[in-house]
Amino acid sequence: MRLYAVDAKAAKLKLAPGMPLADARARIPALNVVEADEPADAKLLNAIADWCERFTPLVALDAPHGLLLDVTGATHLFDGEKALLDRIRKALAKLGFAVRGAIAGSAAAARALAHYADGTIAPPQREAETIAPLPIAALNLDYAITHGLRRAGLKTIGQVASRTRPELTSRFGKQMVFLLDHALGKIEKPISPRRAIPDFLAEHRFAEPVATQDVIEASISSLAQNIAAMLEKHGQGARRMEAAFFRADGAVHRIAIETGAPVREPKIVERLFRERLDSLHDPLDPGFGFDVIRLCADKAERMKPETIGFDANDNIDKEIAFLTDRLSARFGSHRVLRFQSQDTHIPEAEAVTVPAQQARSHSWKRGETQRRPLRLFAKPEPIEAMAEVPDGPPLRFRWRRALHSVARAEGPERIAMEWWRHQESMPTRDYFRVEDREGRRFWLYRDGLYGREHPRWFVHGVFA
């Protein structure tokens, strides 16, 4: 067992992460030890990453205890690089964390400076000069490589960088040389953000945290107009939008909406978010207030230009699509379903239910709904057929302990199973639409041909 992390008092007593627990107890018998909880640490690091997204949406995890923020083009919003770095460090320290930070042109250089030169801001294109005095441990190399460099008399990054690349490659490998050049700013390696970069983004930053519902809705309405202007400029519409609410105490709430077709009308976006907010089981708690509200278009698609006709029915499809989006925003897209036709003639597989926002448009053929029940049983239920007519329906049948006398019948509709999908032969089905003397209508089928096999009878659906 080894030390995973130490506090400031333990560090002053020369204890360090990685030290065997037995050695640490030999030095300090009264050492207070708590078992490490790596999943809890990872969860906390993700929570801090959520909080850091108020400064830039490009936040990457640098496990186990670090974060990488790409602040390119965002520092002017916070009065410069130094002001931004100081603000992040002070805010995290106020929350009770021990934090180190630095800004550089490469992620490896920023990581090295944060650990060994806290608060440093490397001038542009001068990463090599800034990190040259740092020890080689700042590169976070493998222990064997670090030990080999020290035995060779190379103790600082500048001394290692002065050696030729073929010499370093032959001794320590290409990966070590790549990491060194990355830290020196000679090779670019972008970070991998934990969240996908949105296609379009707009946000409001408040001088004082806001908590009233009216201000929040007004902010969403204004941001929707800004996003709509961006989408219109590029000829696109949003299929998925997300609103992020950053609380003053560090918590982040996210609410997303999806649409069946690209949209960019601010009124529609505002209405869908209002439906989503009203449907929350846990209402949006502003706490001490929101200091940042951000609206992102995560998924945008090109919108085709439409011509507006004089027929009042032209807007029916749009109204149905808007109703589908509203219901999906309130109840969830998995609860608003639509029948999707499949390329098969097997009745139970002919149509499936999919989220209505993802379904292709389908128009039922005339008479199709009368020929077959709209909804079929999940599993055909067996019946006891009596007085069968050759190649026809039974005159009577018993289903769920009730006896039904057939008054009218139509059929058969013969359907052969798809032999190419089954290794064993499947019986042919003969379907009949029957009506009993009380007016109840059923959809029955005989599993197997009459006179050739031993057919069984089933009821597959009931007509409304």
Coordinates of C-alpha atoms in Angstrom, one line a residue:
M1 CA 0.0 0.0 0.0
R2 CA 1.3 3.4 -1.0
L3 CA 0.4 7.0 -0.2
Y4 CA -2.1 8.4 -2.8
A5 CA -2.1 12.0 -1.7
V6 CA -0.8 14.0 1.3
D7 CA -1.9 17.3 2.9
A8 CA 0.3 20.3 3.5
K9 CA 1.3 19.2 7.0
A10 CA 2.4 15.8 5.8
A11 CA 4.3 17.4 2.9
K12 CA 6.3 19.5 5.4
L13 CA 7.2 16.2 7.1
K14 CA 8.8 14.9 3.9
L15 CA 5.9 12.6 3.0
A16 CA 5.0 12.3 -0.7
P17 CA 2.6 10.4 -2.9
G18 CA 3.9 7.1 -4.0
M19 CA 5.8 6.4 -0.7
P20 CA 5.1 3.0 0.9
L21 CA 2.7 3.2 3.8
A22 CA 5.0 1.2 6.0
D23 CA 7.9 3.7 5.5
A24 CA 5.5 6.6 6.2
R25 CA 4.4 4.9 9.5
A26 CA 8.0 4.2 10.4
R27 CA 8.7 7.9 10.2
I28 CA 5.4 9.1 11.8
P29 CA 3.8 6.4 14.0
A30 CA 0.7 8.6 14.7
L31 CA 0.0 9.1 11.0
N32 CA -3.7 9.6 10.2
V33 CA -4.6 7.6 7.1
V34 CA -7.8 7.5 5.1
E35 CA -8.4 5.0 2.3
A36 CA -8.3 6.6 -1.2
D37 CA -11.6 6.8 -3.1
E38 CA -10.6 7.2 -6.8
P39 CA -14.2 7.1 -8.2
A40 CA -15.2 9.9 -5.8
D41 CA -12.1 11.9 -6.8
A42 CA -13.0 11.5 -10.5
K43 CA -16.5 12.6 -9.8
L44 CA -15.3 15.7 -8.0
L45 CA -12.9 16.5 -10.8
N46 CA -15.7 16.3 -13.3
A47 CA -17.8 18.7 -11.1
I48 CA -14.9 21.2 -11.1
A49 CA -14.6 20.8 -14.9
D50 CA -18.3 21.7 -15.2
W51 CA -17.6 24.8 -13.1
C52 CA -14.7 25.7 -15.3
E53 CA -16.9 25.6 -18.5
R54 CA -18.1 29.1 -17.5
F55 CA -14.7 30.4 -18.8
T56 CA -14.4 28.2 -21.9
P57 CA -16.3 25.3 -23.4
L58 CA -13.0 23.6 -24.2
V59 CA -12.2 21.8 -20.9
A60 CA -10.3 18.5 -20.8
L61 CA -9.5 16.2 -18.0
D62 CA -5.8 15.7 -17.1
A63 CA -6.3 12.8 -14.7
P64 CA -6.0 12.2 -11.9
H65 CA -5.9 15.7 -10.4
G66 CA -5.6 18.2 -13.3
L67 CA -7.7 20.1 -15.8
L68 CA -6.7 21.6 -19.2
L69 CA -8.6 24.7 -20.4
D70 CA -8.2 26.1 -23.9
V71 CA -8.7 29.8 -23.4
T72 CA -7.7 30.9 -26.9
G73 CA -9.8 33.9 -27.8
A74 CA -11.6 34.0 -24.5
T75 CA -9.1 35.9 -22.2
H76 CA -10.3 39.3 -23.4
L77 CA -13.7 38.6 -21.7
F78 CA -11.9 38.5 -18.3
D79 CA -9.5 41.5 -18.7
G80 CA -6.6 39.4 -19.9
E81 CA -4.7 36.3 -19.2
K82 CA -3.4 37.2 -15.7
A83 CA -6.8 38.3 -14.5
L84 CA -8.4 35.1 -15.8
L85 CA -5.8 32.9 -14.1
D86 CA -6.0 34.8 -10.8
R87 CA -9.8 34.6 -10.9
I88 CA -9.8 30.8 -11.4
R89 CA -7.2 30.2 -8.7
K90 CA -8.9 32.4 -6.1
A91 CA -12.4 31.0 -6.8
L92 CA -11.2 27.4 -6.4
A93 CA -9.2 28.3 -3.3
K94 CA -12.3 29.9 -1.8
L95 CA -14.1 26.6 -2.4
G96 CA -11.4 24.9 -0.2
F97 CA -9.1 23.4 -2.9
A98 CA -5.3 23.7 -3.1
V99 CA -4.9 24.8 -6.7
R100 CA -1.9 25.6 -9.0
G101 CA -2.2 27.1 -12.4
A102 CA -0.3 28.4 -15.4
I103 CA -0.9 29.6 -19.0
A104 CA 1.3 28.5 -21.9
G105 CA 1.0 27.9 -25.7
S106 CA 1.0 24.1 -25.2
A107 CA -0.7 21.8 -22.8
A108 CA 2.5 20.1 -21.8
A109 CA 4.2 23.4 -21.0
A110 CA 1.2 24.6 -19.0
R111 CA 1.1 21.4 -17.0
A112 CA 4.9 21.7 -16.2
L113 CA 4.6 25.3 -15.2
A114 CA 1.5 24.7 -13.1
H115 CA 3.4 22.1 -11.0
Y116 CA 6.8 23.8 -10.7
A117 CA 6.2 27.5 -11.4
D118 CA 2.7 28.3 -10.1
G119 CA 1.1 31.4 -11.5
T120 CA 3.5 31.7 -14.5
I121 CA 2.2 33.0 -17.9
A122 CA 4.6 32.0 -20.7
P123 CA 5.0 34.7 -23.4
P124 CA 3.8 33.7 -26.8
Q125 CA 6.3 31.6 -28.8
R126 CA 8.6 31.5 -25.8
E127 CA 7.6 28.3 -24.1
A128 CA 11.1 26.7 -24.5
E129 CA 12.7 29.6 -22.8
T130 CA 10.1 29.7 -19.9
I131 CA 10.3 26.0 -19.0
A132 CA 14.1 25.5 -19.6
P133 CA 15.0 26.0 -15.8
L134 CA 12.4 23.5 -14.7
P135 CA 13.5 20.0 -13.5
I136 CA 12.9 17.1 -15.9
A137 CA 10.3 15.7 -13.5
A138 CA 8.0 18.5 -14.8
L139 CA 7.6 16.6 -18.1
N140 CA 5.8 13.8 -16.2
L141 CA 7.9 11.2 -17.9
D142 CA 8.1 7.5 -17.0
Y143 CA 10.2 6.9 -13.9
A144 CA 12.8 4.8 -15.8
I145 CA 13.3 7.7 -18.4
T146 CA 13.6 10.3 -15.6
H147 CA 16.1 8.2 -13.8
G148 CA 18.1 7.6 -16.9
L149 CA 18.2 11.3 -17.7
R150 CA 19.4 12.1 -14.2
R151 CA 22.2 9.5 -14.4
A152 CA 23.3 11.1 -17.7
G153 CA 23.6 14.4 -15.8
L154 CA 20.6 16.0 -17.4
K155 CA 18.6 17.6 -14.6
T156 CA 16.6 20.4 -16.3
I157 CA 14.4 20.6 -19.3
G158 CA 16.9 23.0 -21.0
Q159 CA 19.7 20.6 -20.6
V160 CA 17.6 17.8 -22.2
A161 CA 16.5 20.1 -25.0
S162 CA 20.1 20.9 -25.9
R163 CA 20.8 17.3 -26.9
T164 CA 20.2 16.2 -30.5
R165 CA 17.0 14.4 -31.3
P166 CA 18.6 11.3 -32.8
E167 CA 20.6 10.9 -29.6
L168 CA 17.5 11.2 -27.4
T169 CA 15.4 9.0 -29.7
S170 CA 17.9 6.1 -29.8
R171 CA 18.2 6.2 -25.9
F172 CA 14.6 7.0 -24.7
G173 CA 12.3 6.5 -27.7
K174 CA 10.1 8.6 -30.0
Q175 CA 7.4 9.2 -27.4
M176 CA 9.7 10.9 -25.1
V177 CA 11.0 13.2 -27.9
F178 CA 7.5 14.0 -29.0
L179 CA 6.5 15.0 -25.5
L180 CA 9.6 17.2 -25.1
D181 CA 9.0 19.0 -28.4
H182 CA 5.3 19.5 -27.5
A183 CA 6.3 21.1 -24.2
L184 CA 8.8 23.3 -26.0
G185 CA 6.1 24.5 -28.4
K186 CA 7.6 22.9 -31.5
I187 CA 4.7 20.5 -32.0
E188 CA 1.0 21.2 -31.7
K189 CA -1.2 18.7 -30.0
P190 CA -4.8 19.9 -29.3
I191 CA -6.6 18.8 -26.2
S192 CA -9.6 16.5 -26.2
P193 CA -12.5 18.4 -24.6
R194 CA -14.7 16.3 -22.4
R195 CA -17.8 17.7 -24.2
A196 CA -18.3 18.1 -27.9
I197 CA -17.8 21.6 -29.3
P198 CA -21.2 23.2 -30.1
D199 CA -21.8 24.4 -33.6
F200 CA -23.1 27.7 -32.4
L201 CA -23.0 29.4 -28.9
A202 CA -24.3 32.4 -27.2
E203 CA -24.2 33.4 -23.5
H204 CA -25.1 36.1 -21.0
R205 CA -22.8 37.0 -18.2
F206 CA -24.4 38.9 -15.3
A207 CA -22.6 41.4 -13.1
E208 CA -24.8 40.1 -10.2
P209 CA -26.3 36.6 -10.0
V210 CA -29.9 36.4 -11.1
A211 CA -32.5 34.1 -9.6
T212 CA -36.0 35.3 -10.8
Q213 CA -37.9 33.2 -13.3
D214 CA -38.7 36.3 -15.4
V215 CA -35.1 37.2 -15.9
I216 CA -34.1 33.6 -16.8
E217 CA -36.9 33.3 -19.4
A218 CA -36.0 36.7 -20.8
S219 CA -32.4 35.6 -21.1
I220 CA -33.3 32.4 -22.9
S221 CA -35.5 34.5 -25.3
S222 CA -32.6 36.9 -26.0
L223 CA -30.1 34.1 -26.5
A224 CA -32.5 32.3 -28.8
Q225 CA -32.6 35.4 -31.0
N226 CA -28.8 35.6 -31.1
I227 CA -28.5 31.9 -32.1
A228 CA -31.3 32.4 -34.7
A229 CA -29.3 35.2 -36.3
M230 CA -26.2 33.0 -36.5
L231 CA -28.1 30.1 -37.9
E232 CA -29.8 32.3 -40.5
K233 CA -26.5 33.7 -41.6
H234 CA -25.1 30.2 -42.3
G235 CA -28.4 28.9 -43.7
Q236 CA -28.8 26.3 -41.0
G237 CA -31.2 25.2 -38.3
A238 CA -30.7 23.5 -35.0
R239 CA -31.8 19.9 -34.3
R240 CA -30.6 19.9 -30.7
M241 CA -30.1 22.8 -28.3
E242 CA -28.8 22.9 -24.8
A243 CA -29.1 25.6 -22.1
A244 CA -26.5 25.6 -19.4
F245 CA -27.1 27.5 -16.1
F246 CA -24.0 28.2 -14.1
R247 CA -24.8 28.9 -10.4
A248 CA -22.7 31.2 -8.3
D249 CA -21.8 28.3 -5.9
G250 CA -20.3 26.3 -8.7
A251 CA -23.2 23.9 -9.6
V252 CA -24.2 23.6 -13.2
H253 CA -27.7 22.7 -14.6
R254 CA -28.2 21.6 -18.2
I255 CA -31.4 21.3 -20.1
A256 CA -31.6 20.1 -23.7
I257 CA -34.3 20.0 -26.3
E258 CA -34.5 18.2 -29.6
T259 CA -36.6 18.8 -32.8
G260 CA -37.7 16.5 -35.6
A261 CA -36.6 19.0 -38.2
P262 CA -34.1 21.9 -38.2
V263 CA -35.6 25.1 -36.6
R264 CA -34.3 28.5 -35.9
E265 CA -37.4 30.6 -35.0
P266 CA -36.8 32.2 -31.6
K267 CA -40.4 31.8 -30.5
I268 CA -40.4 28.1 -31.2
V269 CA -37.1 27.6 -29.3
E270 CA -38.4 29.6 -26.4
R271 CA -41.6 27.7 -26.3
L272 CA -39.8 24.3 -26.3
F273 CA -37.5 25.4 -23.4
R274 CA -40.5 26.6 -21.5
E275 CA -42.2 23.2 -21.9
R276 CA -39.0 21.5 -20.8
L277 CA -38.6 23.7 -17.7
D278 CA -42.3 23.1 -16.7
S279 CA -41.9 19.3 -17.0
L280 CA -38.9 19.0 -14.6
H281 CA -39.5 16.8 -11.6
D282 CA -36.8 18.7 -9.8
P283 CA -37.5 22.4 -10.5
L284 CA -34.5 24.5 -11.6
D285 CA -33.0 25.7 -8.3
P286 CA -31.1 29.0 -8.8
G287 CA -29.7 28.8 -5.3
F288 CA -27.7 32.0 -4.8
G289 CA -28.4 32.9 -8.5
F290 CA -27.0 32.2 -11.9
D291 CA -24.1 34.3 -13.0
V292 CA -23.8 32.8 -16.5
I293 CA -26.5 31.4 -18.8
R294 CA -25.3 29.8 -22.1
L295 CA -27.3 28.5 -25.0
C296 CA -25.7 26.1 -27.5
A297 CA -26.8 24.6 -30.8
D298 CA -25.1 21.2 -30.5
K299 CA -26.4 19.8 -33.7
A300 CA -27.1 22.1 -36.7
E301 CA -28.2 21.1 -40.2
R302 CA -28.7 23.0 -43.4
M303 CA -32.3 24.2 -44.0
K304 CA -33.8 23.9 -47.4
P305 CA -35.6 27.1 -48.6
E306 CA -39.4 26.7 -48.6
T307 CA -42.0 28.4 -50.7
I308 CA -45.2 29.6 -49.0
G309 CA -48.4 28.9 -50.9
F310 CA -51.9 30.3 -50.6
D311 CA -53.4 27.0 -49.3
A312 CA -54.2 27.1 -45.6
N313 CA -53.3 23.4 -45.3
D314 CA -49.6 24.0 -46.1
N315 CA -48.9 24.6 -42.5
I316 CA -50.5 21.4 -41.2
D317 CA -47.2 19.4 -41.3
K318 CA -45.4 22.2 -39.5
E319 CA -48.0 22.3 -36.8
I320 CA -47.9 18.5 -36.3
A321 CA -44.1 18.7 -36.1
F322 CA -44.2 21.5 -33.6
L323 CA -46.8 19.5 -31.5
T324 CA -44.5 16.5 -31.6
D325 CA -41.5 18.6 -30.4
R326 CA -43.6 20.1 -27.6
L327 CA -44.8 16.7 -26.4
S328 CA -41.3 15.3 -26.6
A329 CA -39.9 18.2 -24.6
R330 CA -42.5 17.8 -21.9
F331 CA -42.7 13.9 -21.7
G332 CA -39.4 12.8 -23.3
S333 CA -38.8 11.7 -26.9
H334 CA -39.0 8.0 -25.9
R335 CA -42.6 8.5 -24.9
V336 CA -43.9 10.1 -28.1
L337 CA -43.8 7.3 -30.7
R338 CA -44.8 6.8 -34.3
F339 CA -45.2 3.8 -36.5
Q340 CA -42.4 3.2 -38.9
S341 CA -43.0 0.9 -41.8
Q342 CA -40.4 -1.9 -42.4
D343 CA -39.5 -3.8 -45.6
T344 CA -41.3 -7.0 -44.8
H345 CA -44.7 -8.6 -45.2
I346 CA -44.7 -10.4 -41.8
P347 CA -47.5 -8.6 -39.9
E348 CA -45.8 -8.4 -36.5
A349 CA -42.6 -7.0 -38.1
E350 CA -44.3 -4.8 -40.7
A351 CA -44.2 -1.7 -38.5
V352 CA -42.2 -0.7 -35.4
T353 CA -42.6 2.2 -33.0
V354 CA -39.8 4.7 -33.0
P355 CA -39.5 8.2 -31.5
A356 CA -41.7 10.5 -33.5
Q357 CA -39.0 13.0 -34.0
Q358 CA -36.8 10.4 -35.7
A359 CA -39.4 8.7 -37.8
R360 CA -39.7 9.0 -41.6
S361 CA -43.0 10.4 -42.9
H362 CA -45.4 7.6 -43.8
S363 CA -48.8 7.9 -45.3
W364 CA -51.2 4.9 -44.8
K365 CA -52.7 3.4 -48.0
R366 CA -56.4 3.8 -48.4
G367 CA -58.1 0.9 -46.7
E368 CA -54.9 -0.3 -45.0
T369 CA -56.2 0.4 -41.5
Q370 CA -59.5 -1.4 -42.2
R371 CA -57.8 -4.5 -43.6
R372 CA -55.6 -5.1 -40.5
P373 CA -55.9 -4.0 -36.9
L374 CA -54.0 -0.8 -36.0
R375 CA -52.4 -2.5 -33.0
L376 CA -51.4 -6.2 -32.9
F377 CA -50.9 -8.3 -29.8
A378 CA -47.3 -8.5 -28.7
K379 CA -47.6 -12.3 -29.0
P380 CA -50.4 -14.1 -30.9
E381 CA -52.7 -15.9 -28.5
P382 CA -53.9 -19.4 -29.2
I383 CA -57.6 -20.2 -29.7
E384 CA -59.6 -23.4 -29.8
A385 CA -61.2 -23.7 -33.3
M386 CA -64.4 -25.6 -33.8
A387 CA -66.2 -26.8 -36.9
E388 CA -63.5 -25.7 -39.3
V389 CA -64.5 -25.1 -42.9
P390 CA -61.9 -26.5 -45.5
D391 CA -59.5 -23.6 -46.4
G392 CA -61.9 -21.3 -44.5
P393 CA -62.3 -19.9 -41.0
P394 CA -63.8 -21.8 -38.0
L395 CA -67.5 -21.5 -37.4
R396 CA -66.9 -21.2 -33.7
F397 CA -63.8 -20.6 -31.6
R398 CA -63.0 -20.3 -27.9
W399 CA -60.6 -17.5 -26.8
R400 CA -59.9 -16.6 -23.1
R401 CA -62.6 -19.0 -22.0
A402 CA -65.3 -17.3 -24.0
L403 CA -67.0 -19.0 -26.9
H404 CA -67.5 -16.9 -30.1
S405 CA -69.8 -17.8 -33.0
V406 CA -68.6 -16.5 -36.4
A407 CA -71.3 -14.5 -38.3
R408 CA -69.1 -13.1 -41.1
A409 CA -65.6 -13.8 -42.4
E410 CA -63.3 -12.5 -45.1
G411 CA -60.1 -14.2 -46.4
P412 CA -57.9 -15.9 -46.5
E413 CA -54.9 -13.7 -46.9
R414 CA -52.0 -16.2 -47.3
I415 CA -48.6 -15.1 -46.0
A416 CA -45.5 -17.3 -46.3
M417 CA -42.8 -16.9 -43.7
E418 CA -39.4 -15.5 -44.9
W419 CA -37.6 -18.8 -45.4
W420 CA -34.2 -17.1 -46.1
R421 CA -34.1 -15.8 -42.5
H422 CA -34.8 -19.1 -40.8
Q423 CA -32.8 -22.3 -40.8
E424 CA -35.9 -24.4 -40.3
S425 CA -39.1 -24.3 -42.4
M426 CA -41.9 -22.1 -41.0
P427 CA -45.6 -22.9 -41.5
T428 CA -47.6 -20.7 -43.9
R429 CA -50.3 -18.5 -42.4
D430 CA -53.8 -18.0 -43.6
Y431 CA -55.4 -14.8 -42.1
F432 CA -59.1 -14.2 -41.8
R433 CA -61.1 -11.1 -40.7
V434 CA -64.1 -12.5 -38.7
E435 CA -67.0 -11.0 -36.9
D436 CA -69.0 -12.8 -34.2
R437 CA -72.7 -12.4 -33.6
E438 CA -72.2 -9.7 -31.1
G439 CA -70.4 -7.5 -33.6
R440 CA -66.9 -8.0 -32.3
R441 CA -64.2 -8.3 -35.0
F442 CA -61.1 -10.4 -34.8
W443 CA -58.0 -11.0 -36.9
L444 CA -57.4 -14.8 -36.9
Y445 CA -54.8 -16.9 -38.7
R446 CA -54.2 -20.6 -39.2
D447 CA -50.6 -21.6 -38.7
G448 CA -50.2 -24.3 -41.4
L449 CA -52.0 -25.3 -44.6
Y450 CA -55.3 -27.2 -44.2
G451 CA -55.1 -30.9 -44.9
R452 CA -51.3 -30.9 -45.3
E453 CA -50.1 -30.2 -41.8
H454 CA -51.6 -30.0 -38.3
P455 CA -52.6 -26.4 -38.2
R456 CA -53.1 -24.4 -35.1
W457 CA -55.3 -21.3 -34.8
F458 CA -54.4 -17.9 -33.2
V459 CA -55.9 -14.5 -32.7
H460 CA -53.4 -11.8 -33.7
G461 CA -55.4 -8.6 -33.2
V462 CA -58.7 -7.1 -32.5
F463 CA -60.4 -4.4 -34.6
A464 CA -61.6 -1.3 -32.8

